Coordinates of N, CA and C in Angstrom, one line a residue:
F1 N 79.5 102.9 110.2 CA 79.6 104.2 109.6 C 78.6 104.2 108.4
V2 N 78.3 105.4 108.0 CA 77.4 105.6 106.9 C 78.2 106.0 105.7
E3 N 78.0 105.4 104.6 CA 78.7 105.7 103.3 C 78.4 107.1 102.9
D4 N 79.3 107.8 102.3 CA 79.1 109.2 101.8 C 77.9 109.3 100.9
K5 N 77.8 108.3 100.0 CA 76.7 108.4 99.0 C 75.3 108.2 99.7
E6 N 75.3 107.4 100.8 CA 74.1 107.2 101.5 C 73.6 108.5 102.1
L7 N 74.5 109.3 102.7 CA 74.2 110.6 103.3 C 73.6 111.6 102.2
L8 N 74.2 111.5 101.0 CA 73.8 112.4 100.0 C 72.6 112.0 99.1
K9 N 72.1 110.8 99.3 CA 71.1 110.3 98.4 C 69.8 111.1 98.3
A10 N 69.5 111.9 99.3 CA 68.3 112.8 99.2 C 68.5 114.0 98.3
L11 N 69.8 114.3 97.9 CA 70.1 115.4 97.0 C 69.9 115.0 95.6
P12 N 69.7 115.9 94.7 CA 69.7 115.6 93.2 C 71.1 115.1 92.8
A13 N 71.1 114.3 91.8 CA 72.4 113.7 91.4 C 73.4 114.7 91.0
V14 N 73.0 115.8 90.4 CA 74.0 116.8 90.0 C 74.6 117.4 91.3
L15 N 73.9 117.7 92.3 CA 74.4 118.2 93.5 C 75.3 117.2 94.3
Q16 N 74.9 115.9 94.2 CA 75.7 114.9 94.8 C 77.1 114.8 94.2
K17 N 77.1 114.9 92.9 CA 78.4 114.9 92.1 C 79.3 116.1 92.5
S18 N 78.6 117.3 92.6 CA 79.4 118.5 93.0 C 80.0 118.4 94.4
V19 N 79.2 117.9 95.3 CA 79.6 117.8 96.7 C 80.8 116.8 96.8
L20 N 80.7 115.6 96.1 CA 81.8 114.6 96.2 C 83.0 115.1 95.4
L21 N 82.8 115.9 94.4 CA 84.0 116.5 93.7 C 84.7 117.4 94.6
E22 N 84.0 118.3 95.3 CA 84.6 119.2 96.3 C 85.3 118.5 97.4
A23 N 84.8 117.4 97.8 CA 85.4 116.6 98.9 C 86.6 115.8 98.5
R24 N 86.5 115.2 97.3 CA 87.6 114.3 96.9 C 88.7 114.8 96.0
A25 N 88.4 115.9 95.3 CA 89.4 116.4 94.4 C 90.7 116.9 95.1
P26 N 90.6 117.6 96.2 CA 91.9 118.0 96.9 C 92.7 116.8 97.3
I27 N 92.2 115.7 97.5 CA 92.9 114.5 97.9 C 93.5 113.8 96.7
M28 N 92.8 113.7 95.6 CA 93.2 113.0 94.5 C 94.1 113.7 93.5
V29 N 94.0 115.0 93.4 CA 94.7 115.7 92.4 C 96.2 115.8 92.6
N30 N 96.8 115.3 93.7 CA 98.2 115.2 93.8 C 98.8 114.1 92.9
H31 N 97.9 113.2 92.4 CA 98.3 112.2 91.5 C 98.3 112.8 90.1
R32 N 99.3 112.7 89.3 CA 99.4 113.3 88.0 C 98.2 113.0 87.0
L33 N 97.8 111.8 87.0 CA 96.7 111.4 86.1 C 95.4 112.1 86.5
M34 N 95.2 112.1 87.8 CA 94.0 112.7 88.4 C 94.0 114.2 88.2
S35 N 95.1 114.8 88.3 CA 95.2 116.2 88.1 C 95.0 116.6 86.6
W36 N 95.5 115.7 85.7 CA 95.3 115.9 84.3 C 93.8 115.8 84.0
L37 N 93.2 114.7 84.5 CA 91.8 114.5 84.3 C 90.9 115.7 84.8
W38 N 91.3 116.2 86.0 CA 90.6 117.3 86.5 C 90.6 118.6 85.6
H39 N 91.8 118.8 85.1 CA 92.0 120.0 84.3 C 91.6 119.9 82.9
Q40 N 91.8 118.7 82.3 CA 91.5 118.5 80.9 C 90.1 117.9 80.6
H41 N 89.6 117.1 81.5 CA 88.3 116.4 81.4 C 87.5 116.5 82.6
A42 N 87.1 117.7 83.0 CA 86.4 118.0 84.3 C 85.2 117.1 84.5
S43 N 84.4 116.9 83.5 CA 83.2 116.1 83.7 C 83.5 114.7 83.9
A44 N 84.5 114.1 83.3 CA 84.9 112.7 83.6 C 85.5 112.6 85.0
F45 N 86.3 113.6 85.4 CA 86.8 113.6 86.8 C 85.7 113.7 87.8
R46 N 84.7 114.5 87.5 CA 83.6 114.7 88.4 C 82.8 113.3 88.5
E47 N 82.7 112.6 87.4 CA 82.0 111.3 87.4 C 82.8 110.3 88.2
L48 N 84.1 110.3 88.0 CA 85.0 109.4 88.7 C 84.9 109.7 90.2
C49 N 84.9 110.9 90.7 CA 84.7 111.2 92.1 C 83.4 110.7 92.7
H50 N 82.4 110.7 91.8 CA 81.1 110.3 92.2 C 80.9 108.7 92.2
S51 N 81.2 108.2 91.1 CA 80.9 106.7 90.8 C 82.1 105.8 91.0
G52 N 83.3 106.3 90.9 CA 84.5 105.4 90.9 C 85.3 105.4 92.2
V53 N 84.8 106.1 93.2 CA 85.5 106.2 94.5 C 84.6 105.7 95.6
T54 N 85.1 104.9 96.4 CA 84.3 104.4 97.6 C 85.1 104.7 98.8
A55 N 84.5 105.2 99.9 CA 85.2 105.5 101.1 C 85.4 104.2 101.9
M56 N 86.5 104.1 102.5 CA 86.9 102.9 103.4 C 87.4 103.5 104.7
R57 N 86.8 103.1 105.8 CA 87.3 103.5 107.1 C 87.8 102.3 107.8
V58 N 89.0 102.4 108.3 CA 89.7 101.3 109.0 C 90.2 101.7 110.4
Q59 N 89.9 100.9 111.4 CA 90.4 101.2 112.7 C 91.9 101.1 112.9
A60 N 92.4 101.9 113.7 CA 93.9 101.8 114.0 C 94.2 100.4 114.6
G61 N 95.3 99.9 114.2 CA 95.8 98.6 114.7 C 95.4 97.5 113.7
H62 N 94.8 97.8 112.6 CA 94.4 96.8 111.6 C 95.2 96.9 110.3
S63 N 95.2 95.8 109.6 CA 95.9 95.9 108.3 C 94.8 95.9 107.2
I64 N 95.1 96.7 106.1 CA 94.2 96.8 105.0 C 94.4 95.6 104.0
F65 N 95.7 95.3 103.8 CA 96.0 94.1 103.0 C 97.3 93.5 103.5
N66 N 97.6 92.3 103.1 CA 98.8 91.6 103.4 C 99.6 91.3 102.1
T67 N 100.8 90.9 102.3 CA 101.7 90.6 101.2 C 101.1 89.5 100.4
N68 N 101.1 89.7 99.0 CA 100.6 88.7 98.0 C 99.1 88.6 97.9
D69 N 98.4 89.6 98.6 CA 96.9 89.6 98.4 C 96.7 90.1 96.9
S70 N 95.7 89.6 96.3 CA 95.2 90.1 95.0 C 94.5 91.4 95.3
W71 N 94.8 92.5 94.7 CA 94.2 93.8 95.0 C 93.8 94.4 93.7
E72 N 92.6 95.1 93.7 CA 92.0 95.6 92.5 C 91.7 97.1 92.6
Q73 N 92.2 97.8 93.6 CA 91.9 99.2 93.6 C 93.1 100.0 94.1
M74 N 93.1 101.2 93.6 CA 94.1 102.2 94.1 C 93.5 102.9 95.3
L75 N 94.3 103.2 96.3 CA 93.8 103.8 97.5 C 94.4 105.3 97.6
F76 N 93.5 106.2 97.9 CA 93.9 107.6 98.2 C 93.6 107.8 99.7
I77 N 94.6 108.3 100.4 CA 94.4 108.5 101.9 C 93.8 109.9 102.2
E78 N 92.6 109.9 102.7 CA 91.9 111.1 103.0 C 92.4 111.7 104.4
S79 N 92.6 110.9 105.4 CA 93.0 111.3 106.7 C 93.7 110.2 107.4
G80 N 94.4 110.5 108.5 CA 95.1 109.5 109.2 C 96.5 109.2 108.7
A81 N 97.1 108.2 109.2 CA 98.4 107.8 108.7 C 98.5 106.3 108.7
L82 N 99.2 105.8 107.7 CA 99.3 104.3 107.4 C 100.8 104.0 107.2
N83 N 101.2 102.8 107.4 CA 102.5 102.3 107.2 C 102.5 101.2 106.1
Y84 N 103.3 101.4 105.1 CA 103.4 100.3 104.1 C 104.7 99.6 104.3
V85 N 104.6 98.3 104.7 CA 105.8 97.6 105.0 C 105.9 96.4 104.0
R86 N 107.1 96.5 103.3 CA 107.4 95.4 102.4 C 108.0 94.3 103.2
I87 N 107.3 93.1 103.1 CA 107.8 92.0 103.9 C 108.2 90.9 102.9
G88 N 109.3 90.2 103.2 CA 109.8 89.2 102.4 C 108.9 88.0 102.2
Q89 N 109.1 87.3 101.2 CA 108.2 86.1 100.8 C 108.1 85.1 102.0
E90 N 109.2 85.0 102.7 CA 109.2 83.9 103.8 C 108.3 84.3 105.0
T91 N 107.9 85.6 105.1 CA 107.1 85.9 106.3 C 105.7 86.1 105.9
S92 N 105.3 85.8 104.7 CA 103.9 86.0 104.2 C 103.1 84.8 104.2
S93 N 103.5 83.7 104.9 CA 102.7 82.5 104.9 C 101.5 82.7 105.7
K94 N 100.5 81.8 105.5 CA 99.2 81.8 106.2 C 99.5 81.7 107.7
A95 N 100.4 80.8 108.1 CA 100.7 80.6 109.5 C 101.1 81.9 110.1
H96 N 102.0 82.7 109.4 CA 102.5 83.9 110.0 C 101.3 84.9 110.1
R97 N 100.4 85.0 109.1 CA 99.3 85.9 109.2 C 98.4 85.5 110.4
N98 N 98.2 84.3 110.7 CA 97.3 83.9 111.7 C 97.8 84.2 113.1
V99 N 99.1 84.2 113.3 CA 99.6 84.5 114.6 C 99.9 86.0 114.8
R100 N 99.8 86.8 113.8 CA 100.1 88.2 113.9 C 99.0 88.9 114.7
T101 N 99.3 89.8 115.5 CA 98.3 90.5 116.3 C 98.4 92.0 116.2
S102 N 97.4 92.7 116.7 CA 97.5 94.2 116.7 C 98.7 94.7 117.4
Q103 N 99.2 93.9 118.4 CA 100.4 94.3 119.1 C 101.6 94.4 118.2
M104 N 101.7 93.5 117.3 CA 102.8 93.5 116.3 C 102.7 94.7 115.4
I105 N 101.4 95.0 115.0 CA 101.2 96.2 114.2 C 101.6 97.5 114.9
R106 N 101.3 97.6 116.2 CA 101.7 98.7 117.0 C 103.2 98.9 117.1
Q107 N 103.9 97.7 117.2 CA 105.3 97.7 117.3 C 105.9 98.3 115.9
V108 N 105.4 97.8 114.8 CA 105.8 98.3 113.5 C 105.7 99.8 113.4
Q109 N 104.5 100.3 113.9 CA 104.3 101.8 113.9 C 105.2 102.5 114.8
R110 N 105.4 102.0 116.0 CA 106.3 102.6 117.0 C 107.7 102.7 116.5
L111 N 108.2 101.6 115.8 CA 109.5 101.6 115.3 C 109.7 102.3 114.0
R112 N 108.6 102.8 113.5 CA 108.6 103.5 112.2 C 109.2 102.7 111.1
I113 N 108.8 101.4 111.0 CA 109.3 100.5 110.0 C 108.4 100.8 108.7
G114 N 109.0 100.7 107.6 CA 108.2 100.9 106.3 C 108.1 102.3 105.9
T115 N 107.2 102.6 105.0 CA 107.0 103.9 104.4 C 105.7 104.5 105.0
R116 N 105.9 105.6 105.6 CA 104.7 106.3 106.3 C 103.9 107.0 105.2
L117 N 102.6 106.8 105.2 CA 101.7 107.5 104.2 C 100.7 108.3 105.0
A118 N 100.4 109.5 104.5 CA 99.5 110.4 105.2 C 98.5 110.9 104.2
A119 N 97.7 111.9 104.7 CA 96.6 112.5 103.8 C 97.2 112.9 102.5
K120 N 96.5 112.7 101.4 CA 96.8 113.1 100.1 C 97.8 112.2 99.4
D121 N 98.3 111.1 100.1 CA 99.2 110.1 99.5 C 98.3 109.1 98.8
W122 N 98.8 108.3 98.0 CA 98.1 107.1 97.4 C 99.0 105.9 97.4
V123 N 98.4 104.8 97.3 CA 99.1 103.5 97.3 C 98.4 102.5 96.4
C124 N 99.1 101.5 95.9 CA 98.6 100.5 95.0 C 98.2 101.0 93.6
E125 N 98.9 101.9 93.1 CA 98.7 102.4 91.7 C 98.7 101.3 90.7
P126 N 99.6 100.2 90.8 CA 99.5 99.2 89.8 C 98.2 98.5 89.7
A127 N 97.4 98.5 90.7 CA 96.1 97.8 90.7 C 95.2 98.6 89.8
F128 N 95.4 99.9 89.6 CA 94.6 100.7 88.7 C 94.9 100.3 87.2
W129 N 96.1 99.8 86.9 CA 96.5 99.5 85.6 C 96.5 98.0 85.2
L130 N 96.7 97.2 86.2 CA 96.8 95.7 86.0 C 95.8 94.9 86.7
Q131 N 95.2 94.0 85.9 CA 94.2 93.0 86.5 C 95.0 92.0 87.4
N132 N 94.4 91.7 88.5 CA 94.9 90.7 89.4 C 96.3 91.0 90.0
W133 N 96.6 92.3 90.2 CA 97.9 92.7 90.7 C 97.9 92.2 92.2
Q134 N 99.1 91.7 92.6 CA 99.3 91.3 93.9 C 100.2 92.2 94.7
T135 N 99.8 92.5 96.0 CA 100.5 93.4 96.8 C 101.9 92.8 97.1
L136 N 102.8 93.7 97.4 CA 104.2 93.3 97.7 C 104.6 93.6 99.1
G137 N 103.6 94.0 99.9 CA 103.8 94.3 101.3 C 102.5 94.3 102.1
E138 N 102.5 94.9 103.3 CA 101.3 95.1 104.1 C 101.1 96.5 104.3
L139 N 99.8 96.9 104.3 CA 99.4 98.3 104.6 C 98.7 98.2 106.0
L140 N 99.3 98.9 106.9 CA 98.9 98.9 108.3 C 98.4 100.3 108.7
V141 N 97.3 100.3 109.4 CA 96.7 101.5 109.9 C 97.2 101.8 111.3

């Protein structure tokens, strides 16, 4: 896939920022801090949409992170659906991770285990505020 910024690089920086603001603001402003930034500090929010956000595309049947992973970013869901499954400490060992397959991920989704996340939701907010925050579950696509 081609990164958003790569597609826009031929445009002047001001136009790039405007395009990314239009694309990302509707997804991010459901979060109170982002909404406040947008309304009170529009230029800072515009810069955040341009420089502080990176698109991530993940295929269905994959996990984005596992329990106890060190995570450094807050995620906003642009499209699709994800399941956040909080898994106990005993199931987060490396051995468990190695034997887990996409079939298990499909079963989790089919059984509707965990919290269903969709467009305009966000996850991992503590990573925005805390350095070296560790995830408490798994995020499955």
